Amino acid sequence: MLPKLAFSLLTLLCFAAVIGAQPLDIEQRVKDLLAQMTPQEKAAMLSGSGWMESQPNARLGIPAIKMADGPLGVRNWRGSSAVTNAAATVPVTSTAFPAGIAMAASWDLELVARGARAIAQEVKALGRDMILGPTVNINRVPLWGRNFEGYGEDPYLAARMGVAYIKAVQAEGVIPSVKHFAANNEEFERHRIDETIDERTLHEIYFPAFKAAVEEAGVWVVMSAYNKVNGQYCAENPYLLTETLRKRWGFRGFVVSDWGSTYSTEGTVTAGMDLEMPGGEPMRIWSNKPETQRDGNGAGWLTADKILAAVSAGRVRQEAVDESVRRILRVMFTAGLFDHPHAGGGDIDTAEQRQVARTAANESIVLLKNTGVLPLSAARTPKIAVIGPNAAVARTGGGGSSLVRPKYAIAALDGIKEAAGAHADIVYALGVAMEGEDAAKPAPELRAEAVAVASHSDVAVVVVGNAPKLEGEGFDRKSMDLPAGQDELIEAIAAANKNTIVVVIAGAPVTMTKWIGRVSAVVFAWYGGQEAGHAIGDVLFGAVNPSGKLPVTFPKALQDSPAYGHYPGENLHVEYAEGIYVGYRGFDRHNVEPLFPFGYGLSYTTFEYSGLKIAFPSVSVSVRNSGTRAGAEVVQLYLQPPPSRVDRPVKELKGFSRVMLQPGETKTVSFTLDKAALSYYDAAAHDWVAQPGRFTVLVGASSRDIRATGEFAR
Ligand code: BGC
């Protein structure tokens, strides 16, 4: 037992360390520990001891960092260090929160922080130390299999979301791991693809969320990406890991490799990649599998024997190894792992955590179209047909390492039944099987059944979309279209019932042009986690007024998307030829009309904007709820740069605020701009430059629904 005084001193130091008040104490502790380590012990720390754990050191009392996948909840894991697999029948379950793209659609930073805090608490309750998230990669193409995990197409929005997530996780003493650095924007040949991206585009589009993670949130861990950027693997890319992350942004934490993304000893250590994962026996077994090699994974380059050999051959400097160990220990001390080990055994999926999941699902839903059929009322429309392959099956998330296994999941059908109440008459028909899933009946029979129930109902709710096997990690979607048979199902139902409402459960834009003109309403629900069904019921029946806004542009057709033609690349090489013109920047630039613009989303009420005031750096605007229902509006601020010889986007998001308003209520929303908001990255100067001239402030309800405009000069 420690004497009481020593113990409270330790507690104090540790608390100070967590909040960063006395970094010197941590540096001293790292130094002391490092001085006691043998070269062998140091070398051992550069690779994991298993699938999800770093190397412990019993002699010196260094614990393993116990990791868990995320970022949308704690992905279940089995045993101390086994391969995680959300599809396996294992006893560990945790709360499934809405996908990152859904959280982004809420534009609610406080909510993102609440979600992340709940996730961090579950990490601790399960006896883990580190969550492998958030994912902040940009949605460059609609087909990327992991679009659902991240925060959409805009670097400013992604940065705000990432910072909120990271700060909340770190405040719990849990280690986040912002990923995947950098430009992991396609799954096609993700282990081999070499992306050519110009410097300006990296800094303006693909880096900002990582930069903010480091500079604003002081993130403890960065995960490198699988792909190559400009000819070098991300795990051995000095431009990314040394020049940018450390020298330019001042990152002091450690870099962890993505699982199986290392290809050399010397290049990797020297570039500044500190911890190779996975490691140990699980890594050896896995890396020998034919499919691991076929996919192009690389592993086992930072094992102790390889590090020691490289040091004694003079290919790797001992100081570089020391530095990596120092970074790992620094994070461990900062997170409090030595002083407050996460013993586990706490509650998971508590009532409070479920509530956060439900609020998040509610706020993330985007109402895309409504001719007036919504909100439903069981009194006016007592007979409701609920149809479609995503109606009765809850699709909580996309596929891959982020998929959480929850204790329960509410499907849309259940949520609709609950929201409609006992007096409503709800009839269900599958209509069409999800592509790749079996149905008990032949397709024509399923369709006929659905059409029959739709034609005898007051409204038909068709719940369509994707599924984790069709949209997930490790593969891209083949097309932007809904999976086979769903467009035809919607068309058939719309022909049978004039009050057809389409609910889409998916992680990225889907083609809607075939049927959007023929349906009465479209609700985009993303992958909403375990509470999604409740949230859908809440929104359809008006218990919740929809307030989500698109964090990504919905093109009419895939061909309209700015990176079209420059994806997935040829001969393992892809040119990011659209440069900075990703998402709405590209649609604006080329004057292409999207199906739904970035920032778009309807409400059951209406909002009026007035009184825009600009006194740089302050901007304020008044927003009034001019309708009859309470509702939230996401007020967006875009800046249009002055005309100049520099090629710049028509406008860029530089601020947003989600404001809740009662009917008739007015609130003033304020923004503070800064130099960064005015700047572009000058590749010749290798730096950000704030351009002088007259800037136009565009404030609105979406990127193409600007309600107030003003100017200021700098
Ligand atoms: C994914 C990461 C994940 C890791 C561990 C990789 O395949 O790209 O996002 O954290 O596996 O499961």
Tab-separated table of C-alpha atoms in Angstrom, residues 65-296:
chain	number	residue	atom	x	y	z
A	65	ILE	CA	-2.646	-0.900	-24.332
A	66	LYS	CA	-5.868	-2.811	-24.813
A	67	MET	CA	-7.667	-1.660	-27.932
A	68	ALA	CA	-11.132	-2.050	-29.346
A	69	ASP	CA	-12.487	-1.157	-32.705
A	70	GLY	CA	-14.825	1.685	-33.220
A	71	PRO	CA	-15.694	4.354	-34.007
A	72	LEU	CA	-19.477	3.861	-33.916
A	73	GLY	CA	-19.540	2.005	-30.630
A	74	VAL	CA	-17.271	-0.605	-29.116
A	75	ARG	CA	-16.893	-3.441	-31.525
A	76	ASN	CA	-17.048	-6.685	-29.668
A	77	TRP	CA	-13.937	-8.653	-29.066
A	78	ARG	CA	-13.254	-12.101	-27.781
A	79	GLY	CA	-10.706	-13.066	-25.155
A	80	SER	CA	-7.779	-10.865	-24.410
A	81	SER	CA	-6.445	-10.462	-27.872
A	82	ALA	CA	-8.374	-12.445	-30.402
A	83	VAL	CA	-9.426	-11.346	-33.838
A	84	THR	CA	-12.412	-9.091	-33.489
A	85	ASN	CA	-15.393	-10.099	-35.483
A	86	ALA	CA	-18.729	-8.449	-35.139
A	87	ALA	CA	-20.337	-11.259	-37.054
A	88	ALA	CA	-19.188	-13.962	-34.646
A	89	THR	CA	-21.446	-15.305	-31.948
A	90	VAL	CA	-19.615	-13.912	-28.981
A	91	PRO	CA	-21.128	-12.741	-25.756
A	92	VAL	CA	-19.875	-9.167	-25.778
A	93	THR	CA	-22.440	-6.647	-26.892
A	94	SER	CA	-22.412	-2.865	-26.676
A	95	THR	CA	-24.431	0.139	-27.771
A	96	ALA	CA	-24.609	0.628	-31.539
A	97	PHE	CA	-24.610	4.356	-32.242
A	98	PRO	CA	-25.498	5.919	-35.586
A	99	ALA	CA	-22.801	5.896	-38.256
A	100	GLY	CA	-20.361	8.803	-38.502
A	101	ILE	CA	-22.140	10.141	-41.580
A	102	ALA	CA	-25.373	10.195	-39.573
A	103	MET	CA	-23.716	12.051	-36.715
A	104	ALA	CA	-22.410	14.538	-39.257
A	105	ALA	CA	-25.954	14.975	-40.587
A	106	SER	CA	-26.987	16.183	-37.120
A	107	TRP	CA	-24.405	18.986	-37.287
A	108	ASP	CA	-24.606	18.783	-33.508
A	109	LEU	CA	-21.180	18.917	-31.887
A	110	GLU	CA	-22.528	18.554	-28.392
A	111	LEU	CA	-24.328	15.396	-29.457
A	112	VAL	CA	-21.181	14.006	-31.083
A	113	ALA	CA	-19.367	14.643	-27.808
A	114	ARG	CA	-22.114	12.897	-25.819
A	115	GLY	CA	-21.950	9.907	-28.139
A	116	ALA	CA	-18.165	9.739	-27.926
A	117	ARG	CA	-18.266	10.039	-24.137
A	118	ALA	CA	-20.710	7.135	-23.962
A	119	ILE	CA	-18.479	5.082	-26.250
A	120	ALA	CA	-15.411	5.870	-24.116
A	121	GLN	CA	-17.307	4.845	-21.007
A	122	GLU	CA	-18.173	1.545	-22.631
A	123	VAL	CA	-14.532	1.089	-23.640
A	124	LYS	CA	-13.582	1.393	-19.972
A	125	ALA	CA	-16.461	-0.764	-18.799
A	126	LEU	CA	-15.167	-3.506	-21.088
A	127	GLY	CA	-11.670	-3.158	-19.674
A	128	ARG	CA	-10.136	-1.615	-22.786
A	129	ASP	CA	-7.986	1.509	-23.122
A	130	MET	CA	-8.172	2.657	-26.718
A	131	ILE	CA	-10.891	3.066	-29.331
A	132	LEU	CA	-9.908	2.862	-32.990
A	133	GLY	CA	-11.661	6.004	-34.146
A	134	PRO	CA	-12.860	8.509	-35.186
A	135	THR	CA	-12.747	8.035	-38.954
A	136	VAL	CA	-12.336	11.441	-40.573
A	137	ASN	CA	-11.560	10.509	-44.167
A	138	ILE	CA	-13.396	12.571	-46.742
A	139	ASN	CA	-16.175	11.165	-48.941
A	140	ARG	CA	-14.479	11.704	-52.293
A	141	VAL	CA	-16.595	9.314	-54.339
A	142	PRO	CA	-20.128	8.089	-53.631
A	143	LEU	CA	-19.035	4.466	-54.074
A	144	TRP	CA	-16.410	4.278	-51.319
A	145	GLY	CA	-17.440	1.372	-49.096
A	146	ARG	CA	-16.613	3.267	-45.911
A	147	ASN	CA	-18.353	6.564	-46.637
A	148	PHE	CA	-20.741	5.812	-43.772
A	149	GLU	CA	-17.988	5.744	-41.170
A	150	GLY	CA	-16.712	9.273	-41.693
A	151	TYR	CA	-18.221	12.714	-41.575
A	152	GLY	CA	-18.936	13.482	-45.217
A	153	GLU	CA	-17.368	15.533	-47.977
A	154	ASP	CA	-16.444	18.784	-46.285
A	155	PRO	CA	-13.127	19.189	-44.447
A	156	TYR	CA	-14.441	21.869	-42.088
A	157	LEU	CA	-17.430	19.798	-40.977
A	158	ALA	CA	-15.277	16.660	-40.631
A	159	ALA	CA	-12.749	18.604	-38.557
A	160	ARG	CA	-15.376	19.972	-36.171
A	161	MET	CA	-16.913	16.526	-35.708
A	162	GLY	CA	-13.555	14.823	-35.193
A	163	VAL	CA	-12.410	17.375	-32.622
A	164	ALA	CA	-15.650	16.984	-30.633
A	165	TYR	CA	-15.301	13.191	-30.652
A	166	ILE	CA	-11.617	13.169	-29.699
A	167	LYS	CA	-11.917	15.673	-26.866
A	168	ALA	CA	-14.788	13.735	-25.306
A	169	VAL	CA	-12.937	10.405	-25.506
A	170	GLN	CA	-9.707	11.815	-24.083
A	171	ALA	CA	-11.575	13.514	-21.238
A	172	GLU	CA	-12.569	10.005	-20.127
A	173	GLY	CA	-8.931	8.909	-20.070
A	174	VAL	CA	-9.520	6.721	-23.132
A	175	ILE	CA	-7.156	6.864	-26.096
A	176	PRO	CA	-8.732	7.723	-29.440
A	177	SER	CA	-7.043	6.961	-32.734
A	178	VAL	CA	-7.989	9.354	-35.484
A	179	LYS	CA	-7.879	7.475	-38.778
A	180	HIS	CA	-6.789	6.815	-41.507
A	181	PHE	CA	-3.941	9.227	-42.218
A	182	ALA	CA	-4.215	10.045	-45.006
A	183	ALA	CA	-6.634	10.031	-47.896
A	184	ASN	CA	-8.120	6.583	-47.407
A	185	ASN	CA	-10.928	7.302	-49.844
A	186	GLU	CA	-11.485	4.036	-51.661
A	187	GLU	CA	-11.491	0.394	-50.697
A	188	PHE	CA	-10.615	-0.791	-54.186
A	189	GLU	CA	-7.134	-2.315	-53.820
A	190	ARG	CA	-6.794	-0.373	-50.605
A	191	HIS	CA	-3.493	-2.049	-49.742
A	192	ARG	CA	-1.857	-1.279	-53.063
A	193	ILE	CA	-3.461	1.791	-54.552
A	194	ASP	CA	-1.098	4.702	-55.101
A	195	GLU	CA	-2.830	8.059	-55.023
A	196	THR	CA	-1.369	11.084	-56.712
A	197	ILE	CA	-2.653	14.093	-54.811
A	198	ASP	CA	-1.242	17.575	-55.174
A	199	GLU	CA	0.010	19.382	-52.117
A	200	ARG	CA	-2.722	22.007	-52.052
A	201	THR	CA	-5.459	19.392	-52.250
A	202	LEU	CA	-3.922	17.410	-49.416
A	203	HIS	CA	-3.819	20.469	-47.189
A	204	GLU	CA	-7.215	21.887	-48.137
A	205	ILE	CA	-9.299	18.725	-48.412
A	206	TYR	CA	-7.700	15.595	-46.967
A	207	PHE	CA	-5.629	17.004	-44.081
A	208	PRO	CA	-7.798	19.557	-42.225
A	209	ALA	CA	-9.621	17.050	-40.016
A	210	PHE	CA	-6.283	15.519	-38.960
A	211	LYS	CA	-4.712	18.934	-38.480
A	212	ALA	CA	-7.567	20.021	-36.230
A	213	ALA	CA	-7.332	16.722	-34.341
A	214	VAL	CA	-3.702	17.467	-33.553
A	215	GLU	CA	-3.748	21.229	-33.102
A	216	GLU	CA	-7.124	21.691	-31.445
A	217	ALA	CA	-7.893	18.399	-29.730
A	218	GLY	CA	-4.271	17.451	-29.007
A	219	VAL	CA	-5.064	13.949	-30.193
A	220	TRP	CA	-2.982	11.230	-28.591
A	221	VAL	CA	-2.892	8.703	-31.435
A	222	VAL	CA	-3.088	8.844	-35.221
A	223	MET	CA	-3.627	5.710	-37.307
A	224	SER	CA	-1.877	5.651	-40.651
A	225	ALA	CA	-3.761	4.505	-43.748
A	226	TYR	CA	-3.347	1.436	-45.930
A	227	ASN	CA	-2.945	3.233	-49.242
A	228	LYS	CA	0.057	4.959	-50.757
A	229	VAL	CA	0.087	8.727	-51.112
A	230	ASN	CA	2.324	10.081	-53.863
A	231	GLY	CA	4.289	6.893	-54.248
A	232	GLN	CA	4.856	5.904	-50.634
A	233	TYR	CA	2.855	3.759	-48.263
A	234	CYS	CA	1.246	5.905	-45.589
A	235	ALA	CA	2.996	3.919	-42.836
A	236	GLU	CA	6.379	4.829	-44.264
A	237	ASN	CA	5.637	8.244	-45.645
A	238	PRO	CA	7.973	10.904	-44.214
A	239	TYR	CA	5.962	13.716	-45.789
A	240	LEU	CA	2.871	12.611	-43.902
A	241	LEU	CA	4.308	11.370	-40.635
A	242	THR	CA	7.327	13.588	-40.073
A	243	GLU	CA	7.038	16.696	-42.198
A	244	THR	CA	3.344	17.301	-41.748
A	245	LEU	CA	2.146	15.556	-38.612
A	246	ARG	CA	5.097	16.258	-36.361
A	247	LYS	CA	7.043	19.203	-37.741
A	248	ARG	CA	4.204	21.272	-39.117
A	249	TRP	CA	1.399	20.416	-36.683
A	250	GLY	CA	3.453	19.538	-33.605
A	251	PHE	CA	1.981	16.080	-32.956
A	252	ARG	CA	3.463	14.538	-29.798
A	253	GLY	CA	1.522	11.306	-29.579
A	254	PHE	CA	2.203	8.045	-31.402
A	255	VAL	CA	1.271	6.719	-34.808
A	256	VAL	CA	-0.253	3.250	-34.998
A	257	SER	CA	-0.301	1.400	-38.294
A	258	ASP	CA	-3.567	0.273	-39.762
A	259	TRP	CA	-3.843	-3.470	-39.275
A	260	GLY	CA	-1.379	-5.029	-41.675
A	261	SER	CA	-0.089	-1.968	-43.511
A	262	THR	CA	3.679	-2.105	-43.017
A	263	TYR	CA	6.164	-3.090	-45.692
A	264	SER	CA	9.610	-2.324	-44.323
A	265	THR	CA	11.519	-1.964	-41.070
A	266	GLU	CA	13.847	0.911	-41.810
A	267	GLY	CA	11.465	3.016	-43.884
A	268	THR	CA	8.652	2.635	-41.405
A	269	VAL	CA	10.553	3.482	-38.222
A	270	THR	CA	12.462	6.291	-39.872
A	271	ALA	CA	9.300	7.882	-41.276
A	272	GLY	CA	7.876	8.103	-37.753
A	273	MET	CA	5.463	5.167	-37.532
A	274	ASP	CA	5.684	4.024	-33.923
A	275	LEU	CA	3.506	1.002	-33.266
A	276	GLU	CA	2.865	-1.780	-35.745
A	277	MET	CA	-0.422	-3.629	-35.375
A	278	PRO	CA	-1.316	-6.425	-35.136
A	279	GLY	CA	1.602	-8.290	-33.596
A	280	GLY	CA	2.661	-11.524	-31.941
A	281	GLU	CA	1.289	-14.941	-32.775
A	282	PRO	CA	-2.089	-13.734	-34.104
A	283	MET	CA	-0.225	-11.551	-36.591
A	284	ARG	CA	1.973	-14.450	-37.708
A	285	ILE	CA	-0.960	-16.794	-38.234
A	286	TRP	CA	-2.961	-14.137	-40.060
A	287	SER	CA	-0.166	-12.874	-42.269
A	288	ASN	CA	0.527	-16.392	-43.520
A	289	LYS	CA	-3.010	-16.829	-44.758
A	290	PRO	CA	-3.321	-16.763	-48.551
A	291	GLU	CA	-6.159	-14.212	-48.453
A	292	THR	CA	-4.091	-11.824	-46.309
A	293	GLN	CA	-1.334	-11.930	-48.890
A	294	ARG	CA	-3.728	-11.830	-51.827
A	295	ASP	CA	-5.284	-8.638	-50.412
A	296	GLY	CA	-1.846	-7.054	-50.148
